[in-house]
Amino acid sequence: MSSPLKKSLKLALIQLASSADKTSNLTSARQKVLEASKAGAHLVVLPECFNSPYGTKYFDKYAETLLPSPPKDSQTFTALSKLAKEAGVYLVGGSIPERDDKDEKKLYNTSLTFAPSGELMATHRKVHLFDIDIPGKIKFRESDVLSPGNKITLVDLPEYGKIAIAICYDIRFPELAMIAARKGAFLLLYPGAFNLTTGALHWELLARARATDNQVYVGLCSPARDMKAEYNAWGHSMLVDPNAMVVEQLDEKEGTLIQELVAGRIDEIRKGVPLYGQRRFDVYPDVSEGGRFKE
């Protein structure tokens, strides 16, 4: 198997503090992305719902129509495209609420990835919607207002290799990550807004589990925590290496994590623990094969 990471890559995860003011959020994102670019980052990631508050009652108000692409009237799409070009980076625009172009009542939680040219490279609609009910702790149902996406999103960065984009709750489903890794991804990226209950329980655990399963880098990018907001994000954006070690983790406040993904590290780990040559597809199926896989 050829090395999935062609050369070392500096990654920035921006833990942004978002407000109810979309224009202000976009301005803040621009400042942070440009700062990350000046610090040498070539791949920059924003958090889930970075341009709005996170909550079911906000999705409709802040939703933008993204199709047909490029859209004529999407403030966030236009801002991200210009920003990627201005900063000269690959930009994963966290996620934003998207309105279906054919059914205005249909909404998605959508991530847009742009090239340094400003061109759109990929769109990921959150596949697994966040529906949970932990008695006495938290109840949340994205499916009350959102529709799910139906594909796995791989993005080829020509100089570096493939990355996979998914959103928040998607990380709990190892099949998605396994397929992406077996299709050659060197990095699994999850813009995500875990809360104070699930974050404390599973945020780091899931990042390290997906790295352990697949021997790839895993990046989690959260909004900063705002205890005055209705929904309190966990924060703690982090990068985990292919050996499931936490390279760096932020606290709950606004900040930027910048770290280098080292070429050869994945190969080193896979040589020591050679899972990729030990799987028994004669005993169980390879989830990355078959007609149901959508890319």
PDB file of C-alpha atoms in Angstrom:
ATOM      1  CA  MET A   1       0.000   0.000   0.000  1.00  0.00           C
ATOM      2  CA  SER A   2       1.427   3.375  -1.017  1.00  0.00           C
ATOM      3  CA  SER A   3       1.815   6.103   1.589  1.00  0.00           C
ATOM      4  CA  PRO A   4      -1.470   8.052   1.913  1.00  0.00           C
ATOM      5  CA  LEU A   5       0.317  11.295   2.941  1.00  0.00           C
ATOM      6  CA  LYS A   6       2.670  12.377   0.152  1.00  0.00           C
ATOM      7  CA  LYS A   7       4.418  15.135   2.106  1.00  0.00           C
ATOM      8  CA  SER A   8       4.125  16.827   5.488  1.00  0.00           C
ATOM      9  CA  LEU A   9       1.191  19.199   5.903  1.00  0.00           C
ATOM     10  CA  LYS A  10       0.561  21.938   8.441  1.00  0.00           C
ATOM     11  CA  LEU A  11      -3.043  21.841   9.703  1.00  0.00           C
ATOM     12  CA  ALA A  12      -4.976  24.539  11.569  1.00  0.00           C
ATOM     13  CA  LEU A  13      -8.140  23.853  13.590  1.00  0.00           C
ATOM     14  CA  ILE A  14      -9.910  27.107  14.464  1.00  0.00           C
ATOM     15  CA  GLN A  15     -12.035  26.986  17.618  1.00  0.00           C
ATOM     16  CA  LEU A  16     -14.242  29.953  16.856  1.00  0.00           C
ATOM     17  CA  ALA A  17     -16.592  31.799  19.182  1.00  0.00           C
ATOM     18  CA  SER A  18     -19.813  32.303  17.199  1.00  0.00           C
ATOM     19  CA  SER A  19     -22.669  34.697  17.901  1.00  0.00           C
ATOM     20  CA  ALA A  20     -26.125  35.394  16.485  1.00  0.00           C
ATOM     21  CA  ASP A  21     -24.587  37.859  13.993  1.00  0.00           C
ATOM     22  CA  LYS A  22     -23.703  35.971  10.809  1.00  0.00           C
ATOM     23  CA  THR A  23     -21.695  38.816   9.291  1.00  0.00           C
ATOM     24  CA  SER A  24     -19.676  39.201  12.482  1.00  0.00           C
ATOM     25  CA  ASN A  25     -19.004  35.454  12.541  1.00  0.00           C
ATOM     26  CA  LEU A  26     -17.739  35.523   8.968  1.00  0.00           C
ATOM     27  CA  THR A  27     -15.508  38.499   9.750  1.00  0.00           C
ATOM     28  CA  SER A  28     -14.060  36.705  12.749  1.00  0.00           C
ATOM     29  CA  ALA A  29     -13.509  33.542  10.719  1.00  0.00           C
ATOM     30  CA  ARG A  30     -11.654  35.536   8.054  1.00  0.00           C
ATOM     31  CA  GLN A  31      -9.320  37.054  10.637  1.00  0.00           C
ATOM     32  CA  LYS A  32      -8.526  33.672  12.195  1.00  0.00           C
ATOM     33  CA  VAL A  33      -7.997  31.927   8.852  1.00  0.00           C
ATOM     34  CA  LEU A  34      -5.617  34.645   7.648  1.00  0.00           C
ATOM     35  CA  GLU A  35      -3.694  34.393  10.919  1.00  0.00           C
ATOM     36  CA  ALA A  36      -3.396  30.625  10.489  1.00  0.00           C
ATOM     37  CA  SER A  37      -2.201  31.062   6.924  1.00  0.00           C
ATOM     38  CA  LYS A  38       0.494  33.516   8.028  1.00  0.00           C
ATOM     39  CA  ALA A  39       1.582  30.925  10.609  1.00  0.00           C
ATOM     40  CA  GLY A  40       2.205  28.457   7.785  1.00  0.00           C
ATOM     41  CA  ALA A  41      -1.006  26.400   7.718  1.00  0.00           C
ATOM     42  CA  HIS A  42      -1.983  24.997   4.318  1.00  0.00           C
ATOM     43  CA  LEU A  43      -5.186  23.254   5.452  1.00  0.00           C
ATOM     44  CA  VAL A  44      -7.526  25.240   7.707  1.00  0.00           C
ATOM     45  CA  VAL A  45     -10.701  23.977   9.363  1.00  0.00           C
ATOM     46  CA  LEU A  46     -13.622  25.871  10.900  1.00  0.00           C
ATOM     47  CA  PRO A  47     -16.109  24.376  13.396  1.00  0.00           C
ATOM     48  CA  GLU A  48     -19.626  23.033  12.983  1.00  0.00           C
ATOM     49  CA  CYS A  49     -22.246  25.793  12.532  1.00  0.00           C
ATOM     50  CA  PHE A  50     -19.513  28.430  12.658  1.00  0.00           C
ATOM     51  CA  ASN A  51     -21.662  31.147  11.073  1.00  0.00           C
ATOM     52  CA  SER A  52     -24.646  30.851  13.450  1.00  0.00           C
ATOM     53  CA  PRO A  53     -25.764  29.645  16.854  1.00  0.00           C
ATOM     54  CA  TYR A  54     -26.189  25.871  17.090  1.00  0.00           C
ATOM     55  CA  GLY A  55     -29.761  24.731  17.728  1.00  0.00           C
ATOM     56  CA  THR A  56     -32.785  23.365  15.928  1.00  0.00           C
ATOM     57  CA  LYS A  57     -34.641  26.666  16.132  1.00  0.00           C
ATOM     58  CA  TYR A  58     -31.780  28.471  14.343  1.00  0.00           C
ATOM     59  CA  PHE A  59     -31.214  26.210  11.336  1.00  0.00           C
ATOM     60  CA  ASP A  60     -34.073  27.595   9.231  1.00  0.00           C
ATOM     61  CA  LYS A  61     -33.278  31.245  10.002  1.00  0.00           C
ATOM     62  CA  TYR A  62     -29.598  30.948   9.042  1.00  0.00           C
ATOM     63  CA  ALA A  63     -29.955  28.482   6.150  1.00  0.00           C
ATOM     64  CA  GLU A  64     -28.521  29.336   2.740  1.00  0.00           C
ATOM     65  CA  THR A  65     -29.261  27.740  -0.643  1.00  0.00           C
ATOM     66  CA  LEU A  66     -26.025  26.287  -2.054  1.00  0.00           C
ATOM     67  CA  LEU A  67     -27.295  24.715  -5.289  1.00  0.00           C
ATOM     68  CA  PRO A  68     -26.949  25.090  -8.175  1.00  0.00           C
ATOM     69  CA  SER A  69     -23.266  25.750  -7.525  1.00  0.00           C
ATOM     70  CA  PRO A  70     -21.862  28.335  -7.397  1.00  0.00           C
ATOM     71  CA  PRO A  71     -24.937  29.858  -5.766  1.00  0.00           C
ATOM     72  CA  LYS A  72     -26.022  33.353  -6.689  1.00  0.00           C
ATOM     73  CA  ASP A  73     -27.043  34.440  -3.213  1.00  0.00           C
ATOM     74  CA  SER A  74     -25.096  32.637  -0.476  1.00  0.00           C
ATOM     75  CA  GLN A  75     -23.250  35.003   1.845  1.00  0.00           C
ATOM     76  CA  THR A  76     -21.227  32.244   3.463  1.00  0.00           C
ATOM     77  CA  PHE A  77     -20.312  30.382   0.267  1.00  0.00           C
ATOM     78  CA  THR A  78     -19.041  33.623  -1.278  1.00  0.00           C
ATOM     79  CA  ALA A  79     -17.111  34.573   1.855  1.00  0.00           C
ATOM     80  CA  LEU A  80     -15.433  31.169   2.173  1.00  0.00           C
ATOM     81  CA  SER A  81     -14.503  31.030  -1.507  1.00  0.00           C
ATOM     82  CA  LYS A  82     -12.901  34.471  -1.385  1.00  0.00           C
ATOM     83  CA  LEU A  83     -11.185  33.653   1.896  1.00  0.00           C
ATOM     84  CA  ALA A  84      -9.600  30.432   0.642  1.00  0.00           C
ATOM     85  CA  LYS A  85      -8.155  32.349  -2.296  1.00  0.00           C
ATOM     86  CA  GLU A  86      -7.047  35.304  -0.177  1.00  0.00           C
ATOM     87  CA  ALA A  87      -5.337  33.052   2.369  1.00  0.00           C
ATOM     88  CA  GLY A  88      -4.010  30.623  -0.231  1.00  0.00           C
ATOM     89  CA  VAL A  89      -5.170  27.594   1.757  1.00  0.00           C
ATOM     90  CA  TYR A  90      -7.389  24.565   1.490  1.00  0.00           C
ATOM     91  CA  LEU A  91     -10.360  25.639   3.605  1.00  0.00           C
ATOM     92  CA  VAL A  92     -12.864  23.296   5.235  1.00  0.00           C
ATOM     93  CA  GLY A  93     -15.735  25.615   6.089  1.00  0.00           C
ATOM     94  CA  GLY A  94     -16.902  23.774   9.203  1.00  0.00           C
ATOM     95  CA  SER A  95     -20.606  23.473   8.546  1.00  0.00           C
ATOM     96  CA  ILE A  96     -23.558  25.743   7.877  1.00  0.00           C
ATOM     97  CA  PRO A  97     -27.319  25.192   7.611  1.00  0.00           C
ATOM     98  CA  GLU A  98     -28.228  24.527   3.969  1.00  0.00           C
ATOM     99  CA  ARG A  99     -31.658  24.975   2.356  1.00  0.00           C
ATOM    100  CA  ASP A 100     -32.630  22.547  -0.394  1.00  0.00           C
ATOM    101  CA  ASP A 101     -32.909  24.289  -3.756  1.00  0.00           C
ATOM    102  CA  LYS A 102     -36.043  22.336  -4.720  1.00  0.00           C
ATOM    103  CA  ASP A 103     -37.833  22.113  -1.365  1.00  0.00           C
ATOM    104  CA  GLU A 104     -37.330  25.194   0.804  1.00  0.00           C
ATOM    105  CA  LYS A 105     -38.587  23.341   3.896  1.00  0.00           C
ATOM    106  CA  LYS A 106     -35.794  20.761   3.594  1.00  0.00           C
ATOM    107  CA  LEU A 107     -32.602  21.628   5.472  1.00  0.00           C
ATOM    108  CA  TYR A 108     -29.159  20.035   5.833  1.00  0.00           C
ATOM    109  CA  ASN A 109     -26.091  20.488   8.007  1.00  0.00           C
ATOM    110  CA  THR A 110     -23.456  21.007   5.327  1.00  0.00           C
ATOM    111  CA  SER A 111     -19.687  21.398   5.055  1.00  0.00           C
ATOM    112  CA  LEU A 112     -18.015  23.120   2.103  1.00  0.00           C
ATOM    113  CA  THR A 113     -14.349  22.589   1.184  1.00  0.00           C
ATOM    114  CA  PHE A 114     -12.530  25.096  -1.030  1.00  0.00           C
ATOM    115  CA  ALA A 115      -9.220  24.995  -2.887  1.00  0.00           C
ATOM    116  CA  PRO A 116      -6.607  27.785  -2.630  1.00  0.00           C
ATOM    117  CA  SER A 117      -7.982  28.977  -5.969  1.00  0.00           C
ATOM    118  CA  GLY A 118     -11.349  29.637  -4.332  1.00  0.00           C
ATOM    119  CA  GLU A 119     -13.019  26.807  -6.248  1.00  0.00           C
ATOM    120  CA  LEU A 120     -15.412  24.494  -4.426  1.00  0.00           C
ATOM    121  CA  MET A 121     -13.851  21.034  -4.048  1.00  0.00           C
ATOM    122  CA  ALA A 122     -16.453  19.110  -2.064  1.00  0.00           C
ATOM    123  CA  THR A 123     -19.746  19.272  -0.196  1.00  0.00           C
ATOM    124  CA  HIS A 124     -20.589  17.019   2.743  1.00  0.00           C
ATOM    125  CA  ARG A 125     -24.077  16.834   4.199  1.00  0.00           C
ATOM    126  CA  LYS A 126     -24.115  15.395   7.720  1.00  0.00           C
ATOM    127  CA  VAL A 127     -25.017  11.730   7.322  1.00  0.00           C
ATOM    128  CA  HIS A 128     -25.937  10.800  10.904  1.00  0.00           C
ATOM    129  CA  LEU A 129     -28.265  13.276  12.598  1.00  0.00           C
ATOM    130  CA  PHE A 130     -27.790  14.097  16.273  1.00  0.00           C
ATOM    131  CA  ASP A 131     -30.830  12.592  18.004  1.00  0.00           C
ATOM    132  CA  ILE A 132     -30.148  11.750  21.649  1.00  0.00           C
ATOM    133  CA  ASP A 133     -32.021  11.679  24.951  1.00  0.00           C
ATOM    134  CA  ILE A 134     -29.909  11.238  28.089  1.00  0.00           C
ATOM    135  CA  PRO A 135     -32.324  11.538  31.037  1.00  0.00           C
ATOM    136  CA  GLY A 136     -31.518  14.444  33.305  1.00  0.00           C
ATOM    137  CA  LYS A 137     -28.720  15.619  31.014  1.00  0.00           C
ATOM    138  CA  ILE A 138     -29.625  16.516  27.437  1.00  0.00           C
ATOM    139  CA  LYS A 139     -32.257  15.893  24.792  1.00  0.00           C
ATOM    140  CA  PHE A 140     -31.643  17.019  21.222  1.00  0.00           C
ATOM    141  CA  ARG A 141     -33.223  16.034  17.884  1.00  0.00           C
ATOM    142  CA  GLU A 142     -31.643  17.378  14.714  1.00  0.00           C
ATOM    143  CA  SER A 143     -34.039  15.216  12.695  1.00  0.00           C
ATOM    144  CA  ASP A 144     -36.920  17.446  13.802  1.00  0.00           C
ATOM    145  CA  VAL A 145     -35.673  20.027  11.291  1.00  0.00           C
ATOM    146  CA  LEU A 146     -32.783  18.519   9.306  1.00  0.00           C
ATOM    147  CA  SER A 147     -32.527  15.873   6.597  1.00  0.00           C
ATOM    148  CA  PRO A 148     -29.477  13.578   6.368  1.00  0.00           C
ATOM    149  CA  GLY A 149     -26.882  13.436   3.636  1.00  0.00           C
ATOM    150  CA  ASN A 150     -26.255  10.155   1.833  1.00  0.00           C
ATOM    151  CA  LYS A 151     -22.577   9.934   0.902  1.00  0.00           C
ATOM    152  CA  ILE A 152     -19.051   9.676   2.246  1.00  0.00           C
ATOM    153  CA  THR A 153     -16.917  12.678   1.338  1.00  0.00           C
ATOM    154  CA  LEU A 154     -13.312  12.247   0.217  1.00  0.00           C
ATOM    155  CA  VAL A 155     -11.321  15.240  -1.012  1.00  0.00           C
ATOM    156  CA  ASP A 156      -8.099  14.898  -2.983  1.00  0.00           C
ATOM    157  CA  LEU A 157      -5.526  17.558  -2.115  1.00  0.00           C
ATOM    158  CA  PRO A 158      -3.144  17.054  -5.068  1.00  0.00           C
ATOM    159  CA  GLU A 159       0.098  17.853  -3.218  1.00  0.00           C
ATOM    160  CA  TYR A 160      -0.747  15.819  -0.131  1.00  0.00           C
ATOM    161  CA  GLY A 161      -3.330  13.075  -0.720  1.00  0.00           C
ATOM    162  CA  LYS A 162      -6.915  12.405   0.320  1.00  0.00           C
ATOM    163  CA  ILE A 163      -8.775  13.694   3.360  1.00  0.00           C
ATOM    164  CA  ALA A 164     -12.239  12.714   4.575  1.00  0.00           C
ATOM    165  CA  ILE A 165     -14.822  15.221   5.779  1.00  0.00           C
ATOM    166  CA  ALA A 166     -17.642  14.322   8.152  1.00  0.00           C
ATOM    167  CA  ILE A 167     -19.590  16.248  10.796  1.00  0.00           C
ATOM    168  CA  CYS A 168     -19.859  15.763  14.555  1.00  0.00           C
ATOM    169  CA  TYR A 169     -22.200  12.798  15.225  1.00  0.00           C
ATOM    170  CA  ASP A 170     -20.774  11.087  12.124  1.00  0.00           C
ATOM    171  CA  ILE A 171     -17.693  10.220  14.217  1.00  0.00           C
ATOM    172  CA  ARG A 172     -19.701   7.714  16.286  1.00  0.00           C
ATOM    173  CA  PHE A 173     -20.100   5.450  13.267  1.00  0.00           C
ATOM    174  CA  PRO A 174     -16.822   3.639  12.549  1.00  0.00           C
ATOM    175  CA  GLU A 175     -17.953   2.316   9.172  1.00  0.00           C
ATOM    176  CA  LEU A 176     -17.751   5.777   7.605  1.00  0.00           C
ATOM    177  CA  ALA A 177     -14.198   6.268   8.870  1.00  0.00           C
ATOM    178  CA  MET A 178     -13.114   2.749   7.853  1.00  0.00           C
ATOM    179  CA  ILE A 179     -14.341   3.233   4.312  1.00  0.00           C
ATOM    180  CA  ALA A 180     -12.594   6.599   4.011  1.00  0.00           C
ATOM    181  CA  ALA A 181      -9.311   5.222   5.357  1.00  0.00           C
ATOM    182  CA  ARG A 182      -9.408   2.159   3.099  1.00  0.00           C
ATOM    183  CA  LYS A 183     -10.051   4.462   0.144  1.00  0.00           C
ATOM    184  CA  GLY A 184      -6.743   6.191   0.978  1.00  0.00           C
ATOM    185  CA  ALA A 185      -7.534   9.071   3.338  1.00  0.00           C
ATOM    186  CA  PHE A 186      -4.627  10.151   5.555  1.00  0.00           C
ATOM    187  CA  LEU A 187      -6.787  12.458   7.689  1.00  0.00           C
ATOM    188  CA  LEU A 188     -10.328  12.224   9.043  1.00  0.00           C
ATOM    189  CA  LEU A 189     -11.762  15.671   9.797  1.00  0.00           C
ATOM    190  CA  TYR A 190     -14.807  16.211  11.989  1.00  0.00           C
ATOM    191  CA  PRO A 191     -16.095  19.741  12.575  1.00  0.00           C
ATOM    192  CA  GLY A 192     -18.257  19.055  15.617  1.00  0.00           C
ATOM    193  CA  ALA A 193     -20.161  20.669  18.477  1.00  0.00           C
ATOM    194  CA  PHE A 194     -20.293  18.052  21.216  1.00  0.00           C
ATOM    195  CA  ASN A 195     -21.940  19.269  24.423  1.00  0.00           C
ATOM    196  CA  LEU A 196     -20.807  19.230  28.046  1.00  0.00           C
ATOM    197  CA  THR A 197     -22.298  15.778  28.633  1.00  0.00           C
ATOM    198  CA  THR A 198     -21.196  13.891  25.524  1.00  0.00           C
ATOM    199  CA  GLY A 199     -17.965  15.845  25.231  1.00  0.00           C
ATOM    200  CA  ALA A 200     -16.760  14.837  28.661  1.00  0.00           C
ATOM    201  CA  LEU A 201     -17.735  11.222  27.987  1.00  0.00           C
ATOM    202  CA  HIS A 202     -16.661  10.548  24.424  1.00  0.00           C
ATOM    203  CA  TRP A 203     -14.958  13.430  22.535  1.00  0.00           C
ATOM    204  CA  GLU A 204     -11.348  12.350  23.043  1.00  0.00           C
ATOM    205  CA  LEU A 205     -12.275   8.674  23.203  1.00  0.00           C
ATOM    206  CA  LEU A 206     -13.910   8.728  19.763  1.00  0.00           C
ATOM    207  CA  ALA A 207     -11.057  10.667  18.153  1.00  0.00           C
ATOM    208  CA  ARG A 208      -8.519   8.184  19.476  1.00  0.00           C
ATOM    209  CA  ALA A 209     -10.735   5.217  18.596  1.00  0.00           C
ATOM    210  CA  ARG A 210     -11.050   6.276  14.946  1.00  0.00           C
ATOM    211  CA  ALA A 211      -7.264   6.784  14.821  1.00  0.00           C
ATOM    212  CA  THR A 212      -6.696   3.370  16.396  1.00  0.00           C
ATOM    213  CA  ASP A 213      -9.091   1.634  13.986  1.00  0.00           C
ATOM    214  CA  ASN A 214      -7.583   3.144  10.878  1.00  0.00           C
ATOM    215  CA  GLN A 215      -4.040   4.298  11.729  1.00  0.00           C
ATOM    216  CA  VAL A 216      -4.613   7.771  10.295  1.00  0.00           C
ATOM    217  CA  TYR A 217      -4.630  11.322  11.638  1.00  0.00           C
ATOM    218  CA  VAL A 218      -7.924  12.542  13.159  1.00  0.00           C
ATOM    219  CA  GLY A 219      -8.842  16.206  13.610  1.00  0.00           C
ATOM    220  CA  LEU A 220     -11.812  17.453  15.657  1.00  0.00           C
ATOM    221  CA  CYS A 221     -12.778  21.131  15.369  1.00  0.00           C
ATOM    222  CA  SER A 222     -15.284  22.495  17.905  1.00  0.00           C
ATOM    223  CA  PRO A 223     -16.819  25.907  18.443  1.00  0.00           C
ATOM    224  CA  ALA A 224     -15.570  27.690  21.539  1.00  0.00           C
ATOM    225  CA  ARG A 225     -17.739  27.278  24.627  1.00  0.00           C
ATOM    226  CA  ASP A 226     -20.242  30.028  25.450  1.00  0.00           C
ATOM    227  CA  MET A 227     -22.039  29.431  28.741  1.00  0.00           C
ATOM    228  CA  LYS A 228     -24.494  32.238  27.903  1.00  0.00           C
ATOM    229  CA  ALA A 229     -25.698  30.388  24.814  1.00  0.00           C
ATOM    230  CA  GLU A 230     -28.568  27.896  24.830  1.00  0.00           C
ATOM    231  CA  TYR A 231     -26.252  25.133  23.618  1.00  0.00           C
ATOM    232  CA  ASN A 232     -22.875  24.834  25.328  1.00  0.00           C
ATOM    233  CA  ALA A 233     -20.181  23.366  23.090  1.00  0.00           C
ATOM    234  CA  TRP A 234     -17.478  21.207  24.622  1.00  0.00           C
ATOM    235  CA  GLY A 235     -14.551  22.864  22.860  1.00  0.00           C
ATOM    236  CA  HIS A 236     -11.269  20.965  23.181  1.00  0.00           C
ATOM    237  CA  SER A 237     -10.485  20.870  19.449  1.00  0.00           C
ATOM    238  CA  MET A 238      -7.733  18.316  18.965  1.00  0.00           C
ATOM    239  CA  LEU A 239      -5.400  16.497  16.637  1.00  0.00           C
ATOM    240  CA  VAL A 240      -4.724  12.784  17.162  1.00  0.00           C
ATOM    241  CA  ASP A 241      -1.897  10.994  15.367  1.00  0.00           C
ATOM    242  CA  PRO A 242      -2.010   7.570  13.622  1.00  0.00           C
ATOM    243  CA  ASN A 243      -0.859   5.909  16.845  1.00  0.00           C
ATOM    244  CA  ALA A 244      -3.907   7.368  18.646  1.00  0.00           C
ATOM    245  CA  MET A 245      -1.820   9.812  20.676  1.00  0.00           C
ATOM    246  CA  VAL A 246      -3.196  13.311  21.260  1.00  0.00           C
ATOM    247  CA  VAL A 247      -0.752  15.665  19.532  1.00  0.00           C
ATOM    248  CA  GLU A 248      -2.446  18.793  20.901  1.00  0.00           C
ATOM    249  CA  GLN A 249      -5.757  19.730  22.463  1.00  0.00           C
ATOM    250  CA  LEU A 250      -7.196  23.180  23.117  1.00  0.00           C
ATOM    251  CA  ASP A 251      -9.241  24.093  26.193  1.00  0.00           C
ATOM    252  CA  GLU A 252     -12.816  25.389  25.930  1.00  0.00           C
ATOM    253  CA  LYS A 253     -11.951  28.988  24.954  1.00  0.00           C
ATOM    254  CA  GLU A 254     -11.490  30.488  21.500  1.00  0.00           C
ATOM    255  CA  GLY A 255      -8.153  29.561  19.973  1.00  0.00           C
ATOM    256  CA  THR A 256      -6.296  27.967  17.076  1.00  0.00           C
ATOM    257  CA  LEU A 257      -4.428  24.672  17.016  1.00  0.00           C
ATOM    258  CA  ILE A 258      -1.647  24.464  14.419  1.00  0.00           C
ATOM    259  CA  GLN A 259       0.299  21.240  14.013  1.00  0.00           C
ATOM    260  CA  GLU A 260       2.223  19.431  11.319  1.00  0.00           C
ATOM    261  CA  LEU A 261       1.051  16.112   9.938  1.00  0.00           C
ATOM    262  CA  VAL A 262       4.328  14.304   9.332  1.00  0.00           C
ATOM    263  CA  ALA A 263       4.889  12.363   6.134  1.00  0.00           C
ATOM    264  CA  GLY A 264       5.959   8.816   6.943  1.00  0.00           C
ATOM    265  CA  ARG A 265       4.258   8.661  10.339  1.00  0.00           C
ATOM    266  CA  ILE A 266       1.314   6.618   9.043  1.00  0.00           C
ATOM    267  CA  ASP A 267       3.695   4.186   7.319  1.00  0.00           C
ATOM    268  CA  GLU A 268       5.752   3.845  10.505  1.00  0.00           C
ATOM    269  CA  ILE A 269       2.700   2.960  12.603  1.00  0.00           C
ATOM    270  CA  ARG A 270       1.267   0.567  10.034  1.00  0.00           C
ATOM    271  CA  LYS A 271       4.604  -1.218   9.706  1.00  0.00           C
ATOM    272  CA  GLY A 272       4.763  -1.791  13.465  1.00  0.00           C
ATOM    273  CA  VAL A 273       1.135  -2.929  13.782  1.00  0.00           C
ATOM    274  CA  PRO A 274       0.265  -4.182  10.265  1.00  0.00           C
ATOM    275  CA  LEU A 275      -3.531  -4.215  10.443  1.00  0.00           C
ATOM    276  CA  TYR A 276      -3.889  -3.560   6.738  1.00  0.00           C
ATOM    277  CA  GLY A 277      -2.388  -6.931   5.878  1.00  0.00           C
ATOM    278  CA  GLN A 278      -4.115  -8.844   8.660  1.00  0.00           C
ATOM    279  CA  ARG A 279      -7.819  -8.208   8.106  1.00  0.00           C
ATOM    280  CA  ARG A 280      -9.879 -11.352   7.486  1.00  0.00           C
ATOM    281  CA  PHE A 281     -12.322 -10.508   4.746  1.00  0.00           C
ATOM    282  CA  ASP A 282     -12.916 -14.234   4.372  1.00  0.00           C
ATOM    283  CA  VAL A 283     -14.518 -14.083   7.841  1.00  0.00           C
ATOM    284  CA  TYR A 284     -16.285 -10.709   7.688  1.00  0.00           C
ATOM    285  CA  PRO A 285     -17.088  -8.280   4.868  1.00  0.00           C
ATOM    286  CA  ASP A 286     -14.983  -5.332   3.752  1.00  0.00           C
ATOM    287  CA  VAL A 287     -17.307  -2.362   4.283  1.00  0.00           C
ATOM    288  CA  SER A 288     -15.372  -0.324   1.706  1.00  0.00           C
ATOM    289  CA  GLU A 289     -16.435  -2.676  -1.091  1.00  0.00           C
ATOM    290  CA  GLY A 290     -19.854  -3.154  -2.622  1.00  0.00           C
ATOM    291  CA  GLY A 291     -22.522  -1.276  -4.499  1.00  0.00           C
ATOM    292  CA  ARG A 292     -23.923   0.652  -1.536  1.00  0.00           C
ATOM    293  CA  PHE A 293     -20.809   2.789  -1.080  1.00  0.00           C
ATOM    294  CA  LYS A 294     -21.366   6.365  -2.254  1.00  0.00           C
ATOM    295  CA  GLU A 295     -18.509   8.827  -2.710  1.00  0.00           C
TER     296      GLU A 295
END
